[in-house]
CSV table of C-alpha atoms in Angstrom, one decimal:
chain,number,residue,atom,x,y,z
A,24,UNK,CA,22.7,-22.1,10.6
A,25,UNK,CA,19.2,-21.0,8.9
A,26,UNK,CA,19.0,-20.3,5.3
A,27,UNK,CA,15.7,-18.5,6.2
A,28,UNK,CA,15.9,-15.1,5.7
A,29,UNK,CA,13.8,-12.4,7.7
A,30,UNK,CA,11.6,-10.5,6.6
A,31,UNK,CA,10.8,-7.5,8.2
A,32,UNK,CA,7.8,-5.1,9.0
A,33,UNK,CA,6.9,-2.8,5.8
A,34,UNK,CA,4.3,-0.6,7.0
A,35,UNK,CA,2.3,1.2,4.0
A,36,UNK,CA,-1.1,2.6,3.0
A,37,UNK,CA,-3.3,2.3,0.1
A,38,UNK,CA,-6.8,4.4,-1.0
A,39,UNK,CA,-9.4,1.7,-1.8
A,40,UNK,CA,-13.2,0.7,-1.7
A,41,UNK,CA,-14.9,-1.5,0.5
A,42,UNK,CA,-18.3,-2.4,0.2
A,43,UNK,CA,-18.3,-0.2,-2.8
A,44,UNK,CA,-17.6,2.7,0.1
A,45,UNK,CA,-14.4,5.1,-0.1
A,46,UNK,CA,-11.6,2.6,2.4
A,47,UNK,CA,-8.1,3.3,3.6
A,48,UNK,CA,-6.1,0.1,4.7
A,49,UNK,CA,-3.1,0.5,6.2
A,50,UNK,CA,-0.9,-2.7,6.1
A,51,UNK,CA,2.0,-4.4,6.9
A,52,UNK,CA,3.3,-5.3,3.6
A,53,UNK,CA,5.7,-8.5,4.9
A,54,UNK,CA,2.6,-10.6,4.6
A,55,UNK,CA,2.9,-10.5,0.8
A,56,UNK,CA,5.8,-12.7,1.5
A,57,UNK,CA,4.9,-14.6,4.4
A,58,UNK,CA,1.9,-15.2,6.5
A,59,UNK,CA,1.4,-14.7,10.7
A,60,UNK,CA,2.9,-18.2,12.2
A,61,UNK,CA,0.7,-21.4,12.7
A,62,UNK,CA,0.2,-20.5,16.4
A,63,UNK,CA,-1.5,-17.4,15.5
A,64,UNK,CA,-4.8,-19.2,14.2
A,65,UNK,CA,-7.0,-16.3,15.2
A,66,UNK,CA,-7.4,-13.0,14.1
A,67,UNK,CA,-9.0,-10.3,16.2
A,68,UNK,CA,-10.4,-6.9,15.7
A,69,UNK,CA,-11.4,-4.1,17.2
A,70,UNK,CA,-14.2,-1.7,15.4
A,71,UNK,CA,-14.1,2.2,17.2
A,72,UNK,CA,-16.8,4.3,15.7
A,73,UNK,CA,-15.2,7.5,14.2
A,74,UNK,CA,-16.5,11.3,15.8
A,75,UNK,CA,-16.2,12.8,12.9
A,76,UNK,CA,-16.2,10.3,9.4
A,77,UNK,CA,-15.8,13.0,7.1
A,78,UNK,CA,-17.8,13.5,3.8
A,79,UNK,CA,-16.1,10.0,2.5
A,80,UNK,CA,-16.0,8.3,5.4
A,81,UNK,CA,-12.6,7.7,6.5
A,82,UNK,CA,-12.0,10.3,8.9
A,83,UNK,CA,-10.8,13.5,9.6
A,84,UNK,CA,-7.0,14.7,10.3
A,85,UNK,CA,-8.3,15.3,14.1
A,86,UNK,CA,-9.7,12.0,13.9
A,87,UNK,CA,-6.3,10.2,12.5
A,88,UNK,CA,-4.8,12.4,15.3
A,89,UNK,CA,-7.3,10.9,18.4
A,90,UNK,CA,-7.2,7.2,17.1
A,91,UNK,CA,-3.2,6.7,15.7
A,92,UNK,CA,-2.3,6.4,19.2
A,93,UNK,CA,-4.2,3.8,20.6
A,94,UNK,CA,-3.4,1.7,17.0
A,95,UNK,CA,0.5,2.3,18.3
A,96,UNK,CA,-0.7,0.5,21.6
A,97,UNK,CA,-3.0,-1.7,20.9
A,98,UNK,CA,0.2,-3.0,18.3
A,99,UNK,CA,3.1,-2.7,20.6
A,100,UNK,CA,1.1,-4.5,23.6
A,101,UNK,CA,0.2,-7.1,20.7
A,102,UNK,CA,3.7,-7.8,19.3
A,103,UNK,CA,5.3,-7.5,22.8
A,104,UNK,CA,2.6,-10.6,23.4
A,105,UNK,CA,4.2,-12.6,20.3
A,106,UNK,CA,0.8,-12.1,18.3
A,107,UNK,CA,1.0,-10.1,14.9
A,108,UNK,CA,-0.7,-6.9,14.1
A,109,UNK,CA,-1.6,-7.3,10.2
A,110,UNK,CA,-3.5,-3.4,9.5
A,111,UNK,CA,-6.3,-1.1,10.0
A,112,UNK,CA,-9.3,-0.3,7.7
A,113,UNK,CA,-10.9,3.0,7.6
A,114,UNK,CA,-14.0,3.5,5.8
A,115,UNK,CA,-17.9,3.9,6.2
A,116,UNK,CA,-17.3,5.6,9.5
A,117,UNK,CA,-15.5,2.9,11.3
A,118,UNK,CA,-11.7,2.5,12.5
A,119,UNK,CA,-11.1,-1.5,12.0
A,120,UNK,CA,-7.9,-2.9,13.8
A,121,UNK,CA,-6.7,-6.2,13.0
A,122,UNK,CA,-4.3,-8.5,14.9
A,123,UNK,CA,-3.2,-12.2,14.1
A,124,UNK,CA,-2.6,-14.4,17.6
A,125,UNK,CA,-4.1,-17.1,19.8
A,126,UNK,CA,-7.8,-17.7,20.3
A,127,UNK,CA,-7.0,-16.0,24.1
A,128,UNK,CA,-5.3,-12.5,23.3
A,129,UNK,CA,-6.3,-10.1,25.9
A,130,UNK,CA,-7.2,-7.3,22.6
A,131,UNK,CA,-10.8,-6.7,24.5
A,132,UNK,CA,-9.3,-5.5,28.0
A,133,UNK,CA,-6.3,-3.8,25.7
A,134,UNK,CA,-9.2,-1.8,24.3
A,135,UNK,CA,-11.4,-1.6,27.4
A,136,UNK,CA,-8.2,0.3,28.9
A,137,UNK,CA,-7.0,2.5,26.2
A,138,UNK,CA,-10.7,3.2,24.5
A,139,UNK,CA,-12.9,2.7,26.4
A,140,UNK,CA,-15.8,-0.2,27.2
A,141,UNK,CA,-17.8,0.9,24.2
A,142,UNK,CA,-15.4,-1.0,21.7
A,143,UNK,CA,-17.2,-3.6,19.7
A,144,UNK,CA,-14.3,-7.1,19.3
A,145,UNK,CA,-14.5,-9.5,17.5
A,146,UNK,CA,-12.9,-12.6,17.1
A,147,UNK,CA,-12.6,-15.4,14.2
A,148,UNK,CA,-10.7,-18.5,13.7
A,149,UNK,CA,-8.8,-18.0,10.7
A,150,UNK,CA,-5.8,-20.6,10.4
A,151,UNK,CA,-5.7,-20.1,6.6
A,152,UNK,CA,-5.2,-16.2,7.0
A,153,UNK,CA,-8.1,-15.4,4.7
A,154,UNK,CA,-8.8,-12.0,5.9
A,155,UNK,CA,-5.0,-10.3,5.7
A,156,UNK,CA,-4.7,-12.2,2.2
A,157,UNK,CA,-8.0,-11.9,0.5
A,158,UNK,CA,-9.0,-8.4,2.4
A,159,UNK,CA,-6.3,-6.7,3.9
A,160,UNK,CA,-3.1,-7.1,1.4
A,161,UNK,CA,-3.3,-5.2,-2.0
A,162,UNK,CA,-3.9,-6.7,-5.4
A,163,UNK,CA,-1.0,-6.0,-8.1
A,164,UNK,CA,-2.8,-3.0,-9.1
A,165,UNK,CA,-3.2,-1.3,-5.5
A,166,UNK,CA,0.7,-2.1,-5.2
A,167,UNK,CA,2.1,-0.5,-7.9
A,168,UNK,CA,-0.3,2.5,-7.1
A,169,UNK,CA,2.1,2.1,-3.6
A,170,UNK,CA,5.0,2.0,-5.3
A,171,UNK,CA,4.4,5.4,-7.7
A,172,UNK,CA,3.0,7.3,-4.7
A,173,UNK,CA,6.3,6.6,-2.5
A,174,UNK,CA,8.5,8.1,-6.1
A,175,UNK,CA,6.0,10.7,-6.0
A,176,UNK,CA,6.6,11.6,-2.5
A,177,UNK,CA,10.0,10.9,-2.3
A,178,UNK,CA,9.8,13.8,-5.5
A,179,UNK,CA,7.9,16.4,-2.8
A,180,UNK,CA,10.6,15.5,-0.1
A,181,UNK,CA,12.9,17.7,-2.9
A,182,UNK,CA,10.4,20.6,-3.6
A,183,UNK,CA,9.0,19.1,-6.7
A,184,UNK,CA,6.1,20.4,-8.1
A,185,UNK,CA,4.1,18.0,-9.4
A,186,UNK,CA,2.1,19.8,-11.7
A,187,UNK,CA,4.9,20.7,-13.7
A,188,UNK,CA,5.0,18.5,-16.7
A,189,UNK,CA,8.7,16.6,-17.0
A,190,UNK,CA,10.5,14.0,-18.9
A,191,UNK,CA,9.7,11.1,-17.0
A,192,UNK,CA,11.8,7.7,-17.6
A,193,UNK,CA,9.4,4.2,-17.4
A,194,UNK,CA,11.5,0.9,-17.6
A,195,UNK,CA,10.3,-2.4,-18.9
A,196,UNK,CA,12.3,-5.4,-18.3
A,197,UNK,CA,12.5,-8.3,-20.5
A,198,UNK,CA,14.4,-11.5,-21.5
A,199,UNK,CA,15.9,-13.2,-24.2
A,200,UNK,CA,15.6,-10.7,-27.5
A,201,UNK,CA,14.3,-7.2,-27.9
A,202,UNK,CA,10.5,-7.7,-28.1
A,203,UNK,CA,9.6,-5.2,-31.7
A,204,UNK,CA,6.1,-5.5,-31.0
A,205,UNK,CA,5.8,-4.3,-27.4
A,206,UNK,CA,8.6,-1.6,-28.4
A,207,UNK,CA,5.9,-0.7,-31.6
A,208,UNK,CA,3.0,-0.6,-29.0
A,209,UNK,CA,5.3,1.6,-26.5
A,210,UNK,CA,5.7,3.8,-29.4
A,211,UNK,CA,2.3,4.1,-30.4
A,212,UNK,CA,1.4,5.6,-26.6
A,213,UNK,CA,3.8,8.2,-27.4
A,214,UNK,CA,7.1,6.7,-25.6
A,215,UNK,CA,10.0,7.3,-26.7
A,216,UNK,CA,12.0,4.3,-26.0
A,217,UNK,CA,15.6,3.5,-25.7
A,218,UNK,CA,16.7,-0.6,-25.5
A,219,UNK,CA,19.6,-1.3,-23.2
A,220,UNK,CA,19.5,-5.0,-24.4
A,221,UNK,CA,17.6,-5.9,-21.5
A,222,UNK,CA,15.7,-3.3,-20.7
A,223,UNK,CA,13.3,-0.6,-22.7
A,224,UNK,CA,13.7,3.2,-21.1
A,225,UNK,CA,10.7,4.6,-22.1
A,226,UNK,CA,10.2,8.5,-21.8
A,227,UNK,CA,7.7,10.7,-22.0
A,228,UNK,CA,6.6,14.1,-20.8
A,229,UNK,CA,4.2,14.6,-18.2
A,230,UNK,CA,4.0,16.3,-14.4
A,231,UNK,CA,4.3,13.4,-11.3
A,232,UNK,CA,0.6,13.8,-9.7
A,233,UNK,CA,0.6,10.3,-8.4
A,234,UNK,CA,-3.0,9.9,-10.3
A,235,UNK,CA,-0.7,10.9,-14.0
A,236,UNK,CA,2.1,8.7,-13.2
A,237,UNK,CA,-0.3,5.7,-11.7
A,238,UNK,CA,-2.6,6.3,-15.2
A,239,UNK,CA,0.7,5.9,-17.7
A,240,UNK,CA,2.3,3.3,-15.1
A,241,UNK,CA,-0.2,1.1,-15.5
A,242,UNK,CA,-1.1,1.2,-19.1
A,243,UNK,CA,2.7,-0.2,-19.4
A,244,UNK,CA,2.1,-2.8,-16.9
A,245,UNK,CA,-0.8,-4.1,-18.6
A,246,UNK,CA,1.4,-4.0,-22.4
A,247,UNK,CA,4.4,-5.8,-20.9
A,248,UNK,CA,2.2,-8.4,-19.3
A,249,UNK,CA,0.7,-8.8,-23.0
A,250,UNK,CA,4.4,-10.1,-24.6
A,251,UNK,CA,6.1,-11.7,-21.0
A,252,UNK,CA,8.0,-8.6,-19.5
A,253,UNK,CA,7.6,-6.7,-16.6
A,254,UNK,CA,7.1,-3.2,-15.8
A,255,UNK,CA,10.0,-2.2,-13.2
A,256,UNK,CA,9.1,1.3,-12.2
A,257,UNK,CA,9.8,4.9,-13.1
A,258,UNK,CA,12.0,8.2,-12.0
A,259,UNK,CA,12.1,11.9,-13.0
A,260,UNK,CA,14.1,14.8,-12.4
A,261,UNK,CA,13.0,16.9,-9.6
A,262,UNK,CA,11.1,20.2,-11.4
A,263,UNK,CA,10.5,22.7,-9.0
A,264,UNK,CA,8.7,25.8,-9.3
A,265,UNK,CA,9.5,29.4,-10.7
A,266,UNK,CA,6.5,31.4,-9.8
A,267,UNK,CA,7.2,34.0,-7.7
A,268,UNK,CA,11.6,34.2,-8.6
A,269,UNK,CA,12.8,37.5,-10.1
């Protein structure tokens, strides 16, 4: 028996900029852990030219509607094929599919048939995975902005309303004894905090607009990094509104 365990698909998005230009990348988040198998030395993309960009760029709702399904094909047909869709960008007008798999993957007639001829493909060979790890997957920042957008949506799923401030509980986990200094600095943010004995509860009142909670997230990441603990996410009450109840 294999020790190995699997890994499986962990689709997610993150807001980004690419060449300094308002992006979207859409990724499959199992390559933080793993990258495509050896045989999969190439990686291919197809570039579609958005109808309508939008004032930043990365599409319109009618767009995401007219080009979603043809990603969903163009990644089954690849995946049925053993190769390994990796994401999508969107920015600066374009609609950038990426797949991992062998130097002769039929992506050009996949996209010939479900786009059209006037597809632009392009192929590299890429047996270090360069462009899912250096491009395509997000940097520790860009992840935890993933993380506190899924709380904060998880939040809406209940009728929250996020601009309705809340106490809202941040942990920061730690080892060996109660670190005073990053509890003093904590403080000093205007945390109250609470020390389980491995732990720090830190609470503080503010509404769950992913931008607040990313903001006060990551000004905790950055102090635990500071004195060796780690900053191991956040939850809040679901607050939803009054207006218009007699």
């Amino acid at each position: 028996m294999s020790d190995e365990v699997e890994i499986e698909d962990e689709w997610d998005f993150y807001q980004c900029q690419v060449n300094e230009k308002p992006a979207s990348i859409l990724i499959n988040l199992r390559y933080m852990f793993v990258d495509p198998r050896d045989e999969n030395d190439h990686v291919h993309h197809a570039l579609l030219i958005m109808k309508e960009p939008g004032p930043q760029g990365v599409g319109t709702q009618a767009e995401m509607e007219r080009l979603s399904p043809i990603d969903d094909a163009v990644f089954d047909r690849a995946e049925k094929a053993g190769a390994e869709p990796v994401g999508r960008v969107r920015g600066e007008g374009f609609w950038r599919l990426s797949v991992y798999g062998p130097k002769d993957l039929p992506l050009a007639a996949w996209i010939a048939e479900l786009a059209g001829p006037d597809v632009e493909v392009q192929i590299d060979h890429d047996p270090d995975f360069n462009y899912v790890n250096d491009l395509l997957l997000p940097d520790a920042e860009r992840h935890q902005w993933i993380m506190d957008r899924r709380v904060c949506d998880q939040l809406l799923k209940h009728e929250d309303d996020p601009t309705l401030p809340r106490l809202v509980n941040h942990f920061v986990d730690y080892e060996g004894d109660a670190p005073a200094d990053l509890i003093e600095a904590i403080k000093k943010l205007g945390f109250d905090v609470n020390d389980s004995g491995s732990s720090l509860e830190c609470t503080k009142l503010h509404d769950t607009q992913v931008d607040t909670v990313h903001e006060v997230a990551m000004s905790l990441v950055e102090l635990a990094d500071q004195y060796d603990a780690a900053y191991d996410g956040w939850g809040a009450p679901v607050t939803k509104s009054t207006a218009g109840v007699n």
